[in-house]
mmCIF file of C-alpha atoms in Angstrom:
data_model
loop_
_atom_site.group_PDB
_atom_site.id
_atom_site.type_symbol
_atom_site.label_atom_id
_atom_site.label_comp_id
_atom_site.label_asym_id
_atom_site.label_seq_id
_atom_site.Cartn_x
_atom_site.Cartn_y
_atom_site.Cartn_z
ATOM 1 C CA MET L 1 23.074 -10.364 -1.764
ATOM 2 C CA LEU L 2 23.780 -7.992 -4.671
ATOM 3 C CA THR L 3 23.274 -10.856 -7.113
ATOM 4 C CA LEU L 4 19.925 -11.667 -5.503
ATOM 5 C CA VAL L 5 18.799 -8.030 -5.697
ATOM 6 C CA GLY L 6 19.920 -7.817 -9.338
ATOM 7 C CA ARG L 7 17.969 -10.955 -10.285
ATOM 8 C CA ARG L 8 14.865 -9.705 -8.524
ATOM 9 C CA LEU L 9 15.062 -6.327 -10.245
ATOM 10 C CA LEU L 10 15.352 -7.982 -13.660
ATOM 11 C CA SER L 11 12.381 -10.224 -12.909
ATOM 12 C CA LEU L 12 10.283 -7.151 -12.068
ATOM 13 C CA VAL L 13 10.695 -5.619 -15.546
ATOM 14 C CA PRO L 14 8.232 -7.938 -17.383
ATOM 15 C CA ILE L 15 5.790 -7.635 -14.458
ATOM 16 C CA LEU L 16 5.832 -3.843 -14.698
ATOM 17 C CA LEU L 17 5.365 -4.002 -18.481
ATOM 18 C CA VAL L 18 2.319 -6.280 -18.166
ATOM 19 C CA VAL L 19 0.787 -4.177 -15.402
ATOM 20 C CA SER L 20 1.418 -0.903 -17.235
ATOM 21 C CA PHE L 21 -0.265 -2.308 -20.364
ATOM 22 C CA ALA L 22 -3.233 -3.453 -18.292
ATOM 23 C CA VAL L 23 -3.528 -0.027 -16.634
ATOM 24 C CA PHE L 24 -3.375 1.780 -19.976
ATOM 25 C CA MET L 25 -5.837 -0.582 -21.637
ATOM 26 C CA LEU L 26 -8.416 -0.478 -18.823
ATOM 27 C CA THR L 27 -8.287 3.297 -18.452
ATOM 28 C CA SER L 28 -8.636 3.734 -22.207
ATOM 29 C CA LEU L 29 -11.948 1.863 -22.011
ATOM 30 C CA LEU L 30 -13.447 4.503 -19.715
ATOM 31 C CA PRO L 31 -16.142 6.656 -21.324
ATOM 32 C CA GLY L 32 -15.268 10.099 -22.582
ATOM 33 C CA ASP L 33 -12.670 11.600 -24.910
ATOM 34 C CA PRO L 34 -9.746 13.424 -23.272
ATOM 35 C CA ALA L 35 -9.290 15.513 -26.407
ATOM 36 C CA VAL L 36 -12.851 16.831 -26.196
ATOM 37 C CA THR L 37 -12.357 17.662 -22.499
ATOM 38 C CA LEU L 38 -9.113 19.535 -23.127
ATOM 39 C CA ALA L 39 -10.586 21.378 -26.089
ATOM 40 C CA GLY L 40 -13.388 22.842 -23.990
ATOM 41 C CA GLY L 41 -16.061 20.165 -23.708
ATOM 42 C CA PRO L 42 -19.215 20.046 -25.846
ATOM 43 C CA ASN L 43 -18.529 23.506 -27.302
ATOM 44 C CA ALA L 44 -15.144 22.474 -28.691
ATOM 45 C CA THR L 45 -14.584 22.844 -32.404
ATOM 46 C CA PRO L 46 -13.686 19.749 -34.457
ATOM 47 C CA GLN L 47 -10.399 21.435 -35.480
ATOM 48 C CA ALA L 48 -9.357 21.976 -31.847
ATOM 49 C CA VAL L 49 -10.287 18.416 -30.912
ATOM 50 C CA GLU L 50 -8.341 17.006 -33.844
ATOM 51 C CA ALA L 51 -5.288 19.092 -33.019
ATOM 52 C CA ILE L 52 -5.284 17.831 -29.426
ATOM 53 C CA ARG L 53 -5.814 14.247 -30.534
ATOM 54 C CA GLU L 54 -2.801 14.572 -32.803
ATOM 55 C CA ARG L 55 -0.683 16.164 -30.028
ATOM 56 C CA LEU L 56 -1.602 13.393 -27.576
ATOM 57 C CA HIS L 57 -1.151 10.678 -30.244
ATOM 58 C CA LEU L 58 -4.783 9.657 -29.831
ATOM 59 C CA ASP L 59 -5.106 9.412 -33.607
ATOM 60 C CA GLN L 60 -2.554 6.573 -33.650
ATOM 61 C CA PRO L 61 -3.259 2.823 -33.358
ATOM 62 C CA PHE L 62 -3.713 1.555 -29.813
ATOM 63 C CA VAL L 63 -0.306 -0.119 -29.566
ATOM 64 C CA LEU L 64 1.478 3.063 -30.658
ATOM 65 C CA GLN L 65 -0.560 5.079 -28.151
ATOM 66 C CA TYR L 66 0.647 2.711 -25.421
ATOM 67 C CA LEU L 67 4.282 2.942 -26.513
ATOM 68 C CA TYR L 68 4.138 6.739 -26.520
ATOM 69 C CA TRP L 69 2.540 6.682 -23.062
ATOM 70 C CA LEU L 70 5.048 4.106 -21.766
ATOM 71 C CA TRP L 71 8.001 6.215 -22.931
ATOM 72 C CA ASP L 72 6.638 9.160 -20.976
ATOM 73 C CA ALA L 73 5.752 6.983 -17.949
ATOM 74 C CA VAL L 74 9.286 5.603 -17.745
ATOM 75 C CA ARG L 75 10.422 9.206 -17.313
ATOM 76 C CA LEU L 76 7.644 9.698 -14.716
ATOM 77 C CA ASP L 77 5.743 11.994 -17.033
ATOM 78 C CA PHE L 78 2.037 11.146 -16.811
ATOM 79 C CA GLY L 79 0.806 14.267 -18.569
ATOM 80 C CA THR L 80 -1.419 16.963 -17.098
ATOM 81 C CA SER L 81 -4.762 16.757 -15.346
ATOM 82 C CA LEU L 82 -7.653 17.219 -17.756
ATOM 83 C CA PHE L 83 -9.406 19.585 -15.348
ATOM 84 C CA SER L 84 -6.836 21.413 -13.258
ATOM 85 C CA GLY L 85 -4.166 21.651 -15.977
ATOM 86 C CA VAL L 86 -1.497 20.849 -13.365
ATOM 87 C CA PRO L 87 1.081 18.182 -14.282
ATOM 88 C CA VAL L 88 0.069 14.916 -12.669
ATOM 89 C CA MET L 89 3.572 14.214 -11.391
ATOM 90 C CA GLU L 90 3.655 17.603 -9.679
ATOM 91 C CA SER L 91 0.444 16.829 -7.818
ATOM 92 C CA ILE L 92 1.713 13.346 -6.972
ATOM 93 C CA GLY L 93 4.911 14.831 -5.568
ATOM 94 C CA GLN L 94 2.898 17.113 -3.301
ATOM 95 C CA ARG L 95 0.519 14.398 -2.117
ATOM 96 C CA LEU L 96 2.847 11.394 -1.909
ATOM 97 C CA PRO L 97 4.464 12.387 1.430
ATOM 98 C CA VAL L 98 0.979 12.707 2.940
ATOM 99 C CA THR L 99 0.003 9.172 1.933
ATOM 100 C CA VAL L 100 3.397 7.695 2.823
ATOM 101 C CA GLY L 101 3.179 9.280 6.271
ATOM 102 C CA LEU L 102 -0.309 7.858 6.749
ATOM 103 C CA VAL L 103 0.778 4.366 5.629
ATOM 104 C CA ILE L 104 3.836 4.431 7.920
ATOM 105 C CA ALA L 105 1.645 5.459 10.849
ATOM 106 C CA ALA L 106 -0.804 2.640 10.023
ATOM 107 C CA VAL L 107 2.073 0.137 9.859
ATOM 108 C CA VAL L 108 3.334 1.302 13.270
ATOM 109 C CA VAL L 109 -0.152 0.883 14.717
ATOM 110 C CA ALA L 110 -0.391 -2.612 13.216
ATOM 111 C CA LEU L 111 3.015 -3.707 14.530
ATOM 112 C CA VAL L 112 2.364 -2.335 18.029
ATOM 113 C CA ILE L 113 -0.818 -4.400 18.208
ATOM 114 C CA ALA L 114 0.153 -7.504 16.225
ATOM 115 C CA VAL L 115 3.665 -8.410 17.387
ATOM 116 C CA PRO L 116 3.106 -8.658 21.163
ATOM 117 C CA LEU L 117 -0.381 -10.108 20.731
ATOM 118 C CA GLY L 118 0.745 -12.673 18.144
ATOM 119 C CA VAL L 119 3.790 -13.734 20.155
ATOM 120 C CA LEU L 120 1.815 -14.096 23.384
ATOM 121 C CA ALA L 121 -0.938 -16.019 21.594
ATOM 122 C CA GLY L 122 1.584 -18.285 19.879
ATOM 123 C CA THR L 123 3.535 -19.088 23.029
ATOM 124 C CA ARG L 124 0.436 -19.641 25.153
ATOM 125 C CA PRO L 125 -2.266 -21.220 22.934
ATOM 126 C CA GLY L 126 -5.654 -21.184 24.614
ATOM 127 C CA GLY L 127 -4.657 -18.477 27.088
ATOM 128 C CA ILE L 128 -6.169 -15.036 27.614
ATOM 129 C CA ALA L 129 -3.912 -13.429 24.958
ATOM 130 C CA ASP L 130 -4.907 -16.129 22.485
ATOM 131 C CA ARG L 131 -8.612 -15.516 23.063
ATOM 132 C CA VAL L 132 -8.134 -11.764 22.722
ATOM 133 C CA ASN L 133 -6.180 -12.375 19.534
ATOM 134 C CA ARG L 134 -9.019 -14.435 18.075
ATOM 135 C CA VAL L 135 -11.565 -11.722 18.833
ATOM 136 C CA THR L 136 -9.449 -8.873 17.433
ATOM 137 C CA SER L 137 -8.512 -10.930 14.369
ATOM 138 C CA THR L 138 -12.156 -11.682 13.616
ATOM 139 C CA LEU L 139 -13.131 -8.035 14.043
ATOM 140 C CA GLY L 140 -10.163 -6.798 12.023
ATOM 141 C CA VAL L 141 -10.866 -9.068 9.091
ATOM 142 C CA GLY L 142 -14.651 -8.839 9.177
ATOM 143 C CA VAL L 143 -15.234 -5.124 9.810
ATOM 144 C CA PRO L 144 -14.793 -2.797 6.770
ATOM 145 C CA ASN L 145 -12.226 -0.077 7.445
ATOM 146 C CA PHE L 146 -14.603 2.724 6.415
ATOM 147 C CA TRP L 147 -17.187 1.508 8.944
ATOM 148 C CA PHE L 148 -14.501 1.247 11.604
ATOM 149 C CA ALA L 149 -13.360 4.756 10.691
ATOM 150 C CA ALA L 150 -16.891 6.071 11.248
ATOM 151 C CA ILE L 151 -16.999 4.402 14.671
ATOM 152 C CA LEU L 152 -13.663 5.955 15.617
ATOM 153 C CA ILE L 153 -14.901 9.406 14.622
ATOM 154 C CA VAL L 154 -18.110 9.018 16.615
ATOM 155 C CA VAL L 155 -16.297 7.785 19.748
ATOM 156 C CA PHE L 156 -13.005 9.681 19.880
ATOM 157 C CA ALA L 157 -13.802 12.846 17.901
ATOM 158 C CA VAL L 158 -17.491 13.560 18.480
ATOM 159 C CA GLY L 159 -18.052 11.805 21.792
ATOM 160 C CA LEU L 160 -14.820 12.289 23.723
ATOM 161 C CA GLY L 161 -13.421 15.198 21.701
ATOM 162 C CA TRP L 162 -9.854 13.885 21.998
ATOM 163 C CA LEU L 163 -8.993 14.102 18.293
ATOM 164 C CA PRO L 164 -10.223 16.121 15.299
ATOM 165 C CA PRO L 165 -12.798 14.334 13.140
ATOM 166 C CA ALA L 166 -11.214 15.469 9.867
ATOM 167 C CA GLY L 167 -8.590 17.739 8.354
ATOM 168 C CA TYR L 168 -4.845 17.512 7.925
ATOM 169 C CA VAL L 169 -1.907 19.322 9.509
ATOM 170 C CA PRO L 170 1.455 19.007 7.695
ATOM 171 C CA PHE L 171 4.259 17.490 9.732
ATOM 172 C CA THR L 172 6.478 20.500 9.035
ATOM 173 C CA ASP L 173 3.893 22.833 10.574
ATOM 174 C CA SER L 174 3.331 20.840 13.755
ATOM 175 C CA PRO L 175 4.463 17.239 14.426
ATOM 176 C CA VAL L 176 1.936 16.928 17.240
ATOM 177 C CA GLY L 177 -0.846 18.385 15.099
ATOM 178 C CA TRP L 178 0.124 16.030 12.267
ATOM 179 C CA LEU L 179 -0.097 13.009 14.549
ATOM 180 C CA GLN L 180 -3.457 14.116 15.903
ATOM 181 C CA SER L 181 -4.822 14.687 12.403
ATOM 182 C CA ILE L 182 -3.886 11.228 11.056
ATOM 183 C CA LEU L 183 -4.124 9.035 14.172
ATOM 184 C CA LEU L 184 -7.727 7.941 13.678
ATOM 185 C CA ALA L 185 -7.105 7.280 9.990
ATOM 186 C CA ALA L 186 -3.961 5.282 10.840
ATOM 187 C CA ILE L 187 -5.871 3.167 13.377
ATOM 188 C CA ALA L 188 -8.658 2.513 10.862
ATOM 189 C CA LEU L 189 -6.102 1.337 8.280
ATOM 190 C CA GLY L 190 -3.715 -0.459 10.640
ATOM 191 C CA PHE L 191 -6.293 -2.467 12.569
ATOM 192 C CA PHE L 192 -6.981 -4.749 9.601
ATOM 193 C CA LEU L 193 -3.256 -5.304 9.029
ATOM 194 C CA SER L 194 -2.705 -6.046 12.730
ATOM 195 C CA ALA L 195 -5.393 -8.727 12.591
ATOM 196 C CA GLU L 196 -3.755 -10.508 9.672
ATOM 197 C CA LEU L 197 -0.262 -10.184 11.110
ATOM 198 C CA SER L 198 -1.113 -11.408 14.606
ATOM 199 C CA ARG L 199 -3.037 -14.379 13.248
ATOM 200 C CA GLN L 200 -0.213 -15.372 10.886
ATOM 201 C CA LEU L 201 2.461 -14.848 13.550
ATOM 202 C CA ARG L 202 0.517 -16.965 16.044
ATOM 203 C CA ALA L 203 0.092 -19.867 13.617
ATOM 204 C CA ALA L 204 3.726 -19.791 12.486
ATOM 205 C CA LEU L 205 5.018 -19.551 16.044
ATOM 206 C CA ILE L 206 2.956 -22.523 17.231
ATOM 207 C CA GLY L 207 4.405 -24.555 14.383
ATOM 208 C CA GLU L 208 7.967 -23.506 15.198
ATOM 209 C CA LEU L 209 7.625 -24.231 18.913
ATOM 210 C CA GLY L 210 6.453 -27.748 18.122
ATOM 211 C CA SER L 211 9.438 -28.567 15.872
ATOM 212 C CA ASN L 212 12.289 -30.908 16.808
ATOM 213 C CA TYR L 213 15.047 -28.321 16.938
ATOM 214 C CA ILE L 214 13.104 -26.336 19.537
ATOM 215 C CA ARG L 215 12.759 -29.452 21.673
ATOM 216 C CA THR L 216 16.488 -29.974 21.357
ATOM 217 C CA LEU L 217 17.168 -26.421 22.516
ATOM 218 C CA TRP L 218 14.905 -26.892 25.537
ATOM 219 C CA ALA L 219 16.678 -30.187 26.323
ATOM 220 C CA LYS L 220 20.054 -28.452 26.216
ATOM 221 C CA GLY L 221 18.878 -25.988 28.833
ATOM 222 C CA ALA L 222 18.480 -22.906 26.628
ATOM 223 C CA SER L 223 16.578 -20.026 28.161
ATOM 224 C CA ALA L 224 13.118 -18.966 27.025
ATOM 225 C CA ARG L 225 14.623 -15.770 25.613
ATOM 226 C CA GLN L 226 17.081 -17.728 23.511
ATOM 227 C CA VAL L 227 14.545 -20.281 22.299
ATOM 228 C CA ILE L 228 11.604 -17.961 21.619
ATOM 229 C CA GLY L 229 13.291 -14.682 20.795
ATOM 230 C CA GLY L 230 16.455 -15.978 19.151
ATOM 231 C CA HIS L 231 15.058 -18.879 17.134
ATOM 232 C CA ALA L 232 11.277 -19.419 17.094
ATOM 233 C CA VAL L 233 10.156 -15.827 16.490
ATOM 234 C CA ARG L 234 12.894 -15.233 13.924
ATOM 235 C CA ASN L 235 11.928 -18.328 11.904
ATOM 236 C CA ALA L 236 8.230 -17.607 12.266
ATOM 237 C CA ALA L 237 8.734 -14.094 10.924
ATOM 238 C CA GLY L 238 9.104 -15.272 7.322
ATOM 239 C CA PRO L 239 5.400 -15.985 6.606
ATOM 240 C CA ALA L 240 4.430 -12.886 8.604
ATOM 241 C CA ILE L 241 6.681 -10.731 6.432
ATOM 242 C CA THR L 242 4.923 -12.040 3.309
ATOM 243 C CA VAL L 243 1.520 -11.209 4.770
ATOM 244 C CA PHE L 244 2.845 -7.813 5.781
ATOM 245 C CA ALA L 245 4.106 -6.963 2.275
ATOM 246 C CA VAL L 246 0.909 -8.075 0.570
ATOM 247 C CA HIS L 247 -1.321 -6.149 2.905
ATOM 248 C CA VAL L 248 0.715 -2.955 2.739
ATOM 249 C CA GLY L 249 -0.581 -2.836 -0.840
ATOM 250 C CA TYR L 250 -4.077 -3.169 0.602
ATOM 251 C CA LEU L 251 -3.303 -0.220 2.871
ATOM 252 C CA LEU L 252 -2.662 1.908 -0.221
ATOM 253 C CA GLY L 253 -5.992 0.812 -1.646
ATOM 254 C CA GLY L 254 -7.636 1.625 1.669
ATOM 255 C CA THR L 255 -6.331 5.189 1.564
ATOM 256 C CA VAL L 256 -8.688 5.904 -1.355
ATOM 257 C CA ILE L 257 -11.667 5.797 1.009
ATOM 258 C CA ILE L 258 -10.022 6.626 4.328
ATOM 259 C CA GLU L 259 -8.395 9.820 3.051
ATOM 260 C CA GLN L 260 -11.739 10.941 1.708
ATOM 261 C CA ILE L 261 -13.482 10.258 5.040
ATOM 262 C CA PHE L 262 -10.871 12.188 7.070
ATOM 263 C CA SER L 263 -10.288 14.914 4.419
ATOM 264 C CA ILE L 264 -6.595 14.021 4.060
ATOM 265 C CA PRO L 265 -5.089 15.423 0.825
ATOM 266 C CA GLY L 266 -3.110 12.348 -0.201
ATOM 267 C CA LEU L 267 -2.839 10.129 -3.259
ATOM 268 C CA GLY L 268 -5.927 8.139 -2.312
ATOM 269 C CA SER L 269 -8.243 11.145 -2.379
ATOM 270 C CA TYR L 270 -6.479 12.393 -5.534
ATOM 271 C CA LEU L 271 -7.170 9.069 -7.265
ATOM 272 C CA LEU L 272 -10.803 9.064 -6.160
ATOM 273 C CA ASP L 273 -11.285 12.582 -7.511
ATOM 274 C CA GLY L 274 -9.742 11.448 -10.787
ATOM 275 C CA ILE L 275 -12.049 8.442 -10.996
ATOM 276 C CA VAL L 276 -15.158 10.497 -10.249
ATOM 277 C CA GLY L 277 -14.165 13.137 -12.810
ATOM 278 C CA GLY L 278 -12.875 10.688 -15.453
ATOM 279 C CA ASP L 279 -9.412 12.285 -15.357
ATOM 280 C CA LEU L 280 -7.403 9.626 -17.228
ATOM 281 C CA PRO L 281 -3.890 11.023 -16.659
ATOM 282 C CA VAL L 282 -4.544 11.218 -12.922
ATOM 283 C CA ILE L 283 -5.926 7.667 -12.789
ATOM 284 C CA GLN L 284 -3.025 6.269 -14.806
ATOM 285 C CA GLY L 285 -0.348 8.167 -12.921
ATOM 286 C CA VAL L 286 -1.548 7.403 -9.377
ATOM 287 C CA THR L 287 -2.238 3.760 -10.243
ATOM 288 C CA MET L 288 1.293 3.300 -11.569
ATOM 289 C CA ILE L 289 2.756 4.903 -8.454
ATOM 290 C CA PHE L 290 0.743 2.456 -6.349
ATOM 291 C CA VAL L 291 2.056 -0.406 -8.499
ATOM 292 C CA LEU L 292 5.652 0.776 -8.111
ATOM 293 C CA PHE L 293 5.135 0.974 -4.363
ATOM 294 C CA GLN L 294 3.815 -2.579 -4.201
ATOM 295 C CA VAL L 295 6.644 -3.877 -6.392
ATOM 296 C CA GLY L 296 9.135 -2.160 -4.120
ATOM 297 C CA MET L 297 7.558 -3.871 -1.120
ATOM 298 C CA SER L 298 7.919 -7.255 -2.840
ATOM 299 C CA LEU L 299 11.604 -6.540 -3.387
ATOM 300 C CA LEU L 300 12.034 -5.619 0.278
ATOM 301 C CA VAL L 301 10.377 -8.919 1.252
ATOM 302 C CA ASP L 302 12.902 -10.862 -0.836
ATOM 303 C CA ILE L 303 15.763 -8.961 0.793
ATOM 304 C CA SER L 304 14.298 -9.587 4.246
ATOM 305 C CA TYR L 305 14.041 -13.305 3.526
ATOM 306 C CA ALA L 306 17.678 -13.329 2.468
ATOM 307 C CA LEU L 307 18.697 -11.590 5.699
ATOM 308 C CA LEU L 308 16.665 -13.977 7.863
ATOM 309 C CA ASN L 309 17.586 -17.121 5.924
ATOM 310 C CA PRO L 310 20.953 -17.206 4.113
ATOM 311 C CA LYS L 311 19.809 -20.225 2.063
ATOM 312 C CA VAL L 312 17.549 -17.911 0.060
ATOM 313 C CA ARG L 313 20.542 -15.987 -1.260
ATOM 314 C CA VAL L 314 21.621 -18.927 -3.409
ATOM 315 C CA ALA L 315 18.099 -19.866 -4.513
#
């Protein structure tokens, strides 16, 4: 297992280098000059602008600019915000727990919906659970999460008054208040993931239940719990885990809009503010944190495969 993890970590290094170069290159193409912004905008003197360009290595060739930036990024130093003057990593550290909490809540919502619905649909194709699964999967994939979020606000916040329409309560202040403040956002994010997971789990489970080894287990008199829970669901979980890992990255992307809708001060809203204001250090820093998160999820998928299927450990 340690050898597998070591190989996967080494294979991630070139991926991170390519992605970091792409992030730096694309953000450098955005309009505006950070040196002019830091020097005071249109009223900045040429001497002040030049001094800042030299300090930020903006007067160097593009490749050298990237290497300087990469050296700082490896140490998790993404510079300071062009507008607030606060170090980007400091703001990320304050907002990261908010977004992680929201993503975890969305994952819990997705699993609570997808696992029982997918298993019931896969074990009883054509039944009531299967028809419900088809409807929810179609809605989850076809309905944009921001539109679904608006519907949730109208129904549960404005209409019924059960939950607040916006705002955020830190978990340390009130766990119940925290849950109430993020529940609608978590449902809006998790519903799409639940649709993908339940559909994938249903398809994989139908395939497993039709295989020869399952027929052999039934012939030997194994119980439904042993056949379905101990073998079929476990083997069908592999493809579902892949879908899960990929779409957790989509959840992070979804927080950019959802956090703005529900006024949640997480990384998503921080990134959107940076994009709107052209704050390059913020855009670069938050994007790289999102990339690291997705890479970490890919590593966890490989480890999960190895735990579910020992053959993967020698692959």
